[in-house]
PDB file of C-alpha atoms in Angstrom:
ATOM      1  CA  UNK A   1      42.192  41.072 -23.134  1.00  0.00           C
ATOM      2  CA  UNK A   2      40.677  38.598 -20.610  1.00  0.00           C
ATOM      3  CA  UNK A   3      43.014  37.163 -18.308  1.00  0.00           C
ATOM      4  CA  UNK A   4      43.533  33.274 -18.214  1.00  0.00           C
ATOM      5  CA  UNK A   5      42.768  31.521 -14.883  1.00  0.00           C
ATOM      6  CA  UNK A   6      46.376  31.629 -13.482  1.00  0.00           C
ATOM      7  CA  UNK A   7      46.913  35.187 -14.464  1.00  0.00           C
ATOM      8  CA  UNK A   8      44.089  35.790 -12.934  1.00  0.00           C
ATOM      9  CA  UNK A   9      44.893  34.328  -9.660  1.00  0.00           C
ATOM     10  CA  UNK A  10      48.447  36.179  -9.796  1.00  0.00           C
ATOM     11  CA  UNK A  11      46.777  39.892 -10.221  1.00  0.00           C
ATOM     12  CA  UNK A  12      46.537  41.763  -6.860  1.00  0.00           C
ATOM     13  CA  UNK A  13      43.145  42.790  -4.938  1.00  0.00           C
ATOM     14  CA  UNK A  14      42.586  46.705  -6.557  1.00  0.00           C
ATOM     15  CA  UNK A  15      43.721  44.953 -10.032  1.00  0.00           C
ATOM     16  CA  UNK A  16      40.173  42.675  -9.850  1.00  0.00           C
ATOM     17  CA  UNK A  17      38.543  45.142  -8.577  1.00  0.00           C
ATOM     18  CA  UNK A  18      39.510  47.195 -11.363  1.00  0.00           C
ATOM     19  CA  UNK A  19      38.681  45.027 -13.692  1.00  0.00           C
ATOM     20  CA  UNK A  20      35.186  43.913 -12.752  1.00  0.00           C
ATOM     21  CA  UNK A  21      34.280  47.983 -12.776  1.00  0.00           C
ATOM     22  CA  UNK A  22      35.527  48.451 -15.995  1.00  0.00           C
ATOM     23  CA  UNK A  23      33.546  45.448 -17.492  1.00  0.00           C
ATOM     24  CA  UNK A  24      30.063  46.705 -14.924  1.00  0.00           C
ATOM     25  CA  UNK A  25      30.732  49.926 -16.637  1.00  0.00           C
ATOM     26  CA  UNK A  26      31.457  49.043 -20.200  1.00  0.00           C
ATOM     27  CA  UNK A  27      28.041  46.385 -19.728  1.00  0.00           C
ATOM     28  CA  UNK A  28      26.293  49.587 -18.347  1.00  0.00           C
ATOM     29  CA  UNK A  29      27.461  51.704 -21.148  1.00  0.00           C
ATOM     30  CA  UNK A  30      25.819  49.401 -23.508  1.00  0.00           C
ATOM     31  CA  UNK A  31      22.459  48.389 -21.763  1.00  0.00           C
ATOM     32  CA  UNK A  32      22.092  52.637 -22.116  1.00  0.00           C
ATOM     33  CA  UNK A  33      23.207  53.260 -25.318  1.00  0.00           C
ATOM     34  CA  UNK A  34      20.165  50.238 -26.368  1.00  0.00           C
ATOM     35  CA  UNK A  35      17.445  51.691 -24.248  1.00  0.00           C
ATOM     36  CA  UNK A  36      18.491  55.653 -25.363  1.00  0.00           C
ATOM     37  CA  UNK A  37      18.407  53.997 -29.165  1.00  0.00           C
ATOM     38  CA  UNK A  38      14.962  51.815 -28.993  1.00  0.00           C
ATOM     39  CA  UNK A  39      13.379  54.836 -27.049  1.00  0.00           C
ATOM     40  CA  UNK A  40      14.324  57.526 -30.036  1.00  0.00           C
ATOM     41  CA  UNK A  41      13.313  54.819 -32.540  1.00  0.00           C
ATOM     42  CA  UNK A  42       9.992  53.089 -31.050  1.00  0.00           C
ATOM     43  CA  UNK A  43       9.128  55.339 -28.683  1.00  0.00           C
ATOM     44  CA  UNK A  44       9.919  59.537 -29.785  1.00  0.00           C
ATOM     45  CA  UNK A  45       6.262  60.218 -29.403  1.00  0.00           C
ATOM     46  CA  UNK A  46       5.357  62.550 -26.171  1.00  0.00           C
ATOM     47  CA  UNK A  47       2.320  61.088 -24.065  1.00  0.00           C
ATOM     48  CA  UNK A  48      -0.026  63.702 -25.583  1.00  0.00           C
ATOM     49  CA  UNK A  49       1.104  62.397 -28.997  1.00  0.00           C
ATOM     50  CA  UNK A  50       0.200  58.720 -28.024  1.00  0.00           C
ATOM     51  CA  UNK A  51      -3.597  59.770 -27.396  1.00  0.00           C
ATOM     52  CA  UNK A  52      -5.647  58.084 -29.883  1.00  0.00           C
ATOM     53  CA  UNK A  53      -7.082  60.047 -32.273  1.00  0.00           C
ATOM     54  CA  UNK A  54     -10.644  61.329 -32.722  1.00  0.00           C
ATOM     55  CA  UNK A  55     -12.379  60.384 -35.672  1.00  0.00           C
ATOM     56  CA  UNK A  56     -15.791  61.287 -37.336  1.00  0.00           C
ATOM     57  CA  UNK A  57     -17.546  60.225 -40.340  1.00  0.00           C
ATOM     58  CA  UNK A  58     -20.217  63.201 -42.386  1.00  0.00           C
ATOM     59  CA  UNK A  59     -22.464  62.801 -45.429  1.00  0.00           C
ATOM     60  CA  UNK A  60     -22.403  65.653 -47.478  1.00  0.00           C
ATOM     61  CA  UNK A  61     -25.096  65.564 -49.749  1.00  0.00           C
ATOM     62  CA  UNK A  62     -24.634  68.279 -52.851  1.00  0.00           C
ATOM     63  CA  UNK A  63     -28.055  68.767 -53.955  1.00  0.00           C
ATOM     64  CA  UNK A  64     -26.556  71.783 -56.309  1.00  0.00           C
ATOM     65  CA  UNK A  65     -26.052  70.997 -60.061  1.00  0.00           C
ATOM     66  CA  UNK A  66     -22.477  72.310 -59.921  1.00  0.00           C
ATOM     67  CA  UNK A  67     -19.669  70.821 -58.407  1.00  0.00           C
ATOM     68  CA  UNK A  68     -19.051  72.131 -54.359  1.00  0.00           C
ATOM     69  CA  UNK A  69     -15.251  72.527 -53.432  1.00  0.00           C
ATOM     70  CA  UNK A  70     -14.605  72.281 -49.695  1.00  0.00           C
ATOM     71  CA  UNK A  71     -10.717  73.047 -48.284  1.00  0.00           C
ATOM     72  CA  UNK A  72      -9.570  70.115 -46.535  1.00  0.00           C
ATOM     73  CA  UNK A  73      -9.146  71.655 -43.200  1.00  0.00           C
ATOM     74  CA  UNK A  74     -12.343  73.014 -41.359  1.00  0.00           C
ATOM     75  CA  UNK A  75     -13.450  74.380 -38.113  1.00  0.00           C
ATOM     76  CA  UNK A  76     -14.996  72.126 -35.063  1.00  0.00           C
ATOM     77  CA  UNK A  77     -17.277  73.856 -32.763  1.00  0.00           C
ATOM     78  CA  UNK A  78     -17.213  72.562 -29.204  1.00  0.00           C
ATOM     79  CA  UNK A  79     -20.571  73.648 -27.561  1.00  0.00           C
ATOM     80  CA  UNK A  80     -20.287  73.800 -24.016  1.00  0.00           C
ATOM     81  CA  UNK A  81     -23.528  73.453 -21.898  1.00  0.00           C
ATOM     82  CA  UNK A  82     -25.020  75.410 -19.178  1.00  0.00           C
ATOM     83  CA  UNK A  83     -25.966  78.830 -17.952  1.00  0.00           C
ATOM     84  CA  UNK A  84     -22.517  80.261 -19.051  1.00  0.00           C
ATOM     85  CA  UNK A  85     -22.311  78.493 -22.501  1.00  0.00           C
ATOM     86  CA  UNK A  86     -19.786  79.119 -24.572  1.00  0.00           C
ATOM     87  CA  UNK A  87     -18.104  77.395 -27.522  1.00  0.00           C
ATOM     88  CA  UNK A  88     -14.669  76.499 -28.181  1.00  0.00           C
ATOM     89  CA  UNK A  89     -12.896  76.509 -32.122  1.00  0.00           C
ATOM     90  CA  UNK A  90     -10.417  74.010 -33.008  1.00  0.00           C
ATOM     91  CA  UNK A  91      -9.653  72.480 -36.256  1.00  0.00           C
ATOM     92  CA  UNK A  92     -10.542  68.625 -38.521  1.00  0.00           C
ATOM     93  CA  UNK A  93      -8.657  67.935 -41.421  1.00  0.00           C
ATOM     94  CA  UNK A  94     -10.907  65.547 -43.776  1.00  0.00           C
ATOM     95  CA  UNK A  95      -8.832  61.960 -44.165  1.00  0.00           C
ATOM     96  CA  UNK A  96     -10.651  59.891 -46.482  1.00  0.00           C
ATOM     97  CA  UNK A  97     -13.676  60.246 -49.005  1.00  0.00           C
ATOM     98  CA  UNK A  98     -15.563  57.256 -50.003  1.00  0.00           C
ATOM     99  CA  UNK A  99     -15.673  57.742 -53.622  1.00  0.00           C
ATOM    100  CA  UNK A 100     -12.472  59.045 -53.582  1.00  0.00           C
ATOM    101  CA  UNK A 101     -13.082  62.692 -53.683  1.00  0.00           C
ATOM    102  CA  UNK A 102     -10.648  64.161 -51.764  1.00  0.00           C
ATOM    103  CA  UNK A 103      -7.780  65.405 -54.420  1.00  0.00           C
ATOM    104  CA  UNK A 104      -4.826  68.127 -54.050  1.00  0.00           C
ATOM    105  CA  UNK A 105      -6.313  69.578 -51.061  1.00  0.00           C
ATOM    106  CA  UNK A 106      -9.624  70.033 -51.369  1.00  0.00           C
ATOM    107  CA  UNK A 107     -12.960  67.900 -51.461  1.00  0.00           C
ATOM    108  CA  UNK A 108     -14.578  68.008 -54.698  1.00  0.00           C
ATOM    109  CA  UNK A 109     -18.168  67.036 -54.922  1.00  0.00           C
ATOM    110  CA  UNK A 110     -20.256  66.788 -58.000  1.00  0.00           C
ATOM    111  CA  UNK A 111     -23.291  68.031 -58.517  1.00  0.00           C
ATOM    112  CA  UNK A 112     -26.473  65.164 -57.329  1.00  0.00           C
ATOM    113  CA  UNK A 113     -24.297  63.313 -55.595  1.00  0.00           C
ATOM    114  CA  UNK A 114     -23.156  62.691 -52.254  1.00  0.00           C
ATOM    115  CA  UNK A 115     -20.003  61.274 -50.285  1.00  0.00           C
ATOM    116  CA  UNK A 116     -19.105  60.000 -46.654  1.00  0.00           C
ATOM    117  CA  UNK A 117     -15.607  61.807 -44.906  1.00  0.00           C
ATOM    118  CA  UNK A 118     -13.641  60.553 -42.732  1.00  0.00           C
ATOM    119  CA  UNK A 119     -13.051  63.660 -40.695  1.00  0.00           C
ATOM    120  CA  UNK A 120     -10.226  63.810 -37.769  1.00  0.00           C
ATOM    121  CA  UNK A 121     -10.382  66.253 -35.023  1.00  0.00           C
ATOM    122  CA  UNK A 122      -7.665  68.287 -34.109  1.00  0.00           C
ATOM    123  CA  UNK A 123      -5.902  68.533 -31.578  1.00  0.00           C
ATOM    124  CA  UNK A 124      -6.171  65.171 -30.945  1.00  0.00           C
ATOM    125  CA  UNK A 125      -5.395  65.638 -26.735  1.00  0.00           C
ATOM    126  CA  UNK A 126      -8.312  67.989 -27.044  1.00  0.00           C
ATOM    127  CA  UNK A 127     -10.694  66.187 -29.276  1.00  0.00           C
ATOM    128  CA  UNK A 128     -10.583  63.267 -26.842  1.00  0.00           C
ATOM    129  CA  UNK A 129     -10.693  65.069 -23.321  1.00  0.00           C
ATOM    130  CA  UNK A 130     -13.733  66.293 -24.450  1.00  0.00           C
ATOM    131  CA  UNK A 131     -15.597  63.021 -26.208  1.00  0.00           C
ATOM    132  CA  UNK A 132     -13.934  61.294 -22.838  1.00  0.00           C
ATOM    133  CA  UNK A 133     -16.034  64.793 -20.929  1.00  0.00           C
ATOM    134  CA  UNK A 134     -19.114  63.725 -22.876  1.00  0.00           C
ATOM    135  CA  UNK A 135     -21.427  66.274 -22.420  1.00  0.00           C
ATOM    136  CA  UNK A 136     -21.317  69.270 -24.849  1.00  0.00           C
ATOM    137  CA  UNK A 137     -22.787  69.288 -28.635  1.00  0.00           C
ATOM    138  CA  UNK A 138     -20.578  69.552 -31.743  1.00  0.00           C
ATOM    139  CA  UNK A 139     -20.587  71.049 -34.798  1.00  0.00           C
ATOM    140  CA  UNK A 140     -18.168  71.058 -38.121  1.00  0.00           C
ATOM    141  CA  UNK A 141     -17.772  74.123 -40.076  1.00  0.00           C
ATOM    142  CA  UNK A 142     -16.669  73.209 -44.117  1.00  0.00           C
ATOM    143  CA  UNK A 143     -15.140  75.889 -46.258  1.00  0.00           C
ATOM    144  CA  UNK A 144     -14.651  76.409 -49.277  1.00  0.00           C
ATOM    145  CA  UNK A 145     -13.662  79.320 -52.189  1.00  0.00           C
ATOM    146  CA  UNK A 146     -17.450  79.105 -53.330  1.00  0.00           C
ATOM    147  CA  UNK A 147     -19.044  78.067 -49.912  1.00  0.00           C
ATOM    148  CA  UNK A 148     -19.202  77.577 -46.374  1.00  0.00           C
ATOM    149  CA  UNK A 149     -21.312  74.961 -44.691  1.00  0.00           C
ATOM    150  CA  UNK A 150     -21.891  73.993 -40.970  1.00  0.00           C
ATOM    151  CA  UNK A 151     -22.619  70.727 -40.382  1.00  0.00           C
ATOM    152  CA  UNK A 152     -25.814  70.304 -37.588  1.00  0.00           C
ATOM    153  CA  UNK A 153     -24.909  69.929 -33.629  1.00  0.00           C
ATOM    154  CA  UNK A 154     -24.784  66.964 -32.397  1.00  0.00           C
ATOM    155  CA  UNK A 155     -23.895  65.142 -28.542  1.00  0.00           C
ATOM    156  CA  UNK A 156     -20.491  65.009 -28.790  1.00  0.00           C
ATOM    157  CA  UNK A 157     -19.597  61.195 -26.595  1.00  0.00           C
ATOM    158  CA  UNK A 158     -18.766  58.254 -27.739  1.00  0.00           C
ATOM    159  CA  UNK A 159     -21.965  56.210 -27.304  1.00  0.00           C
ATOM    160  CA  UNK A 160     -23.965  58.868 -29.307  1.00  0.00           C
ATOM    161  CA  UNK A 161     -21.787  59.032 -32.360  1.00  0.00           C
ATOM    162  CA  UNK A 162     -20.612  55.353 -32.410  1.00  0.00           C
ATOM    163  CA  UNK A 163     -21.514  53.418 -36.078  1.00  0.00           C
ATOM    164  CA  UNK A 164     -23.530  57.337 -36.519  1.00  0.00           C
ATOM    165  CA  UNK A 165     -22.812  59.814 -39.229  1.00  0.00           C
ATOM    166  CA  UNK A 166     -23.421  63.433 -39.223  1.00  0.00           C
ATOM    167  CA  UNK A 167     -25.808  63.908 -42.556  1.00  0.00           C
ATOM    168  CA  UNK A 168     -24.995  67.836 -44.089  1.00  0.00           C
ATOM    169  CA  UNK A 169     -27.635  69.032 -46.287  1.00  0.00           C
ATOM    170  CA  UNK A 170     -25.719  71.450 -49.224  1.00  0.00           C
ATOM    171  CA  UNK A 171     -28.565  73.655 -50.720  1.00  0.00           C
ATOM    172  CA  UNK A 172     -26.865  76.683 -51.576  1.00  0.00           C
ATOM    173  CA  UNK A 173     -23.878  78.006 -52.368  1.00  0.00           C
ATOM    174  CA  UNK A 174     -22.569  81.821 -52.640  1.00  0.00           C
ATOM    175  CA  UNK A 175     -22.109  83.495 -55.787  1.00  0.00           C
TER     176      UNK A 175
END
């Protein structure tokens, strides 16, 4: 397949010329074919999906005597300031419990007791245009078959809510 020296030297002009395209190509081929493959393996996330995601840690305190169920998912209020306020609704999902409350689903609190969440706003490319923004309060709404809880409004930047958690009070629940 590769020509000694003195074929080499006997093969005419177009023949070399032929040759060193088809080995360019065939090293151009490959070089592709290992950037297309490490870019669907390392790198098949779109920009928006490479934004780093927006977390938020809550206390719930259950100050019922029965257990409190929450759904996992919840509602994030997005308080806009000024004259025109307005509020936006997107979505958390609830990551991680501290005493390892979250099961199937759902959040289960007992009664007297309380529990931090780890608590990650959705969309993420949303979540952090605004904390980037700054300037607008936040609220999280929980719910659950038995009850719905907001959690109180706080400045929504990064300063504000750094090493901070947002306390929720649950006094009562629906019958």
């Amino acid at each position: 397949m590769i020509p000694t020296k003195k074929q080499w030297k006997s093969w005419s002009l177009p023949s070399k010329l032929t040759a060193i395209g088809t080995l360019v190509g065939l090293l151009s081929l490959g070089l592709w074919l290992i950037d297309k493959g490490y870019l669907l393996t390392n790198h098949s996330k779109t920009a928006e999906d490479k934004i780093d995601q927006v977390f938020l840690i809550a206390e719930l305190n259950n100050q019922n005597d029965e257990v409190v169920t929450f759904y996992k998912r919840g509602d994030t209020f997005y308080w806009h300031p000024g004259s025109g306020a307005y509020h936006e609704i997107y979505t958390f999902e609830i990551v991680n419990s501290e005493k390892d409350f979250l099961k199937d689903g759902y959040l289960v609190i007992p009664g007297k007791s309380k529990t931090k969440v780890v608590v990650e706003l959705l969309p993420t490319n949303i979540a952090r245009k605004y904390l980037e923004k700054g300037h607008m309060d936040i609220s999280l709404y929980f719910r659950g078959d038995n009850i719905n809880q907001f959690s109180p409004n706080v400045p929504f930047s990064k300063s504000n809510l750094e090493g901070y958690y947002i306390p929720i009070e649950i006094k009562e629940m629906k019958s």
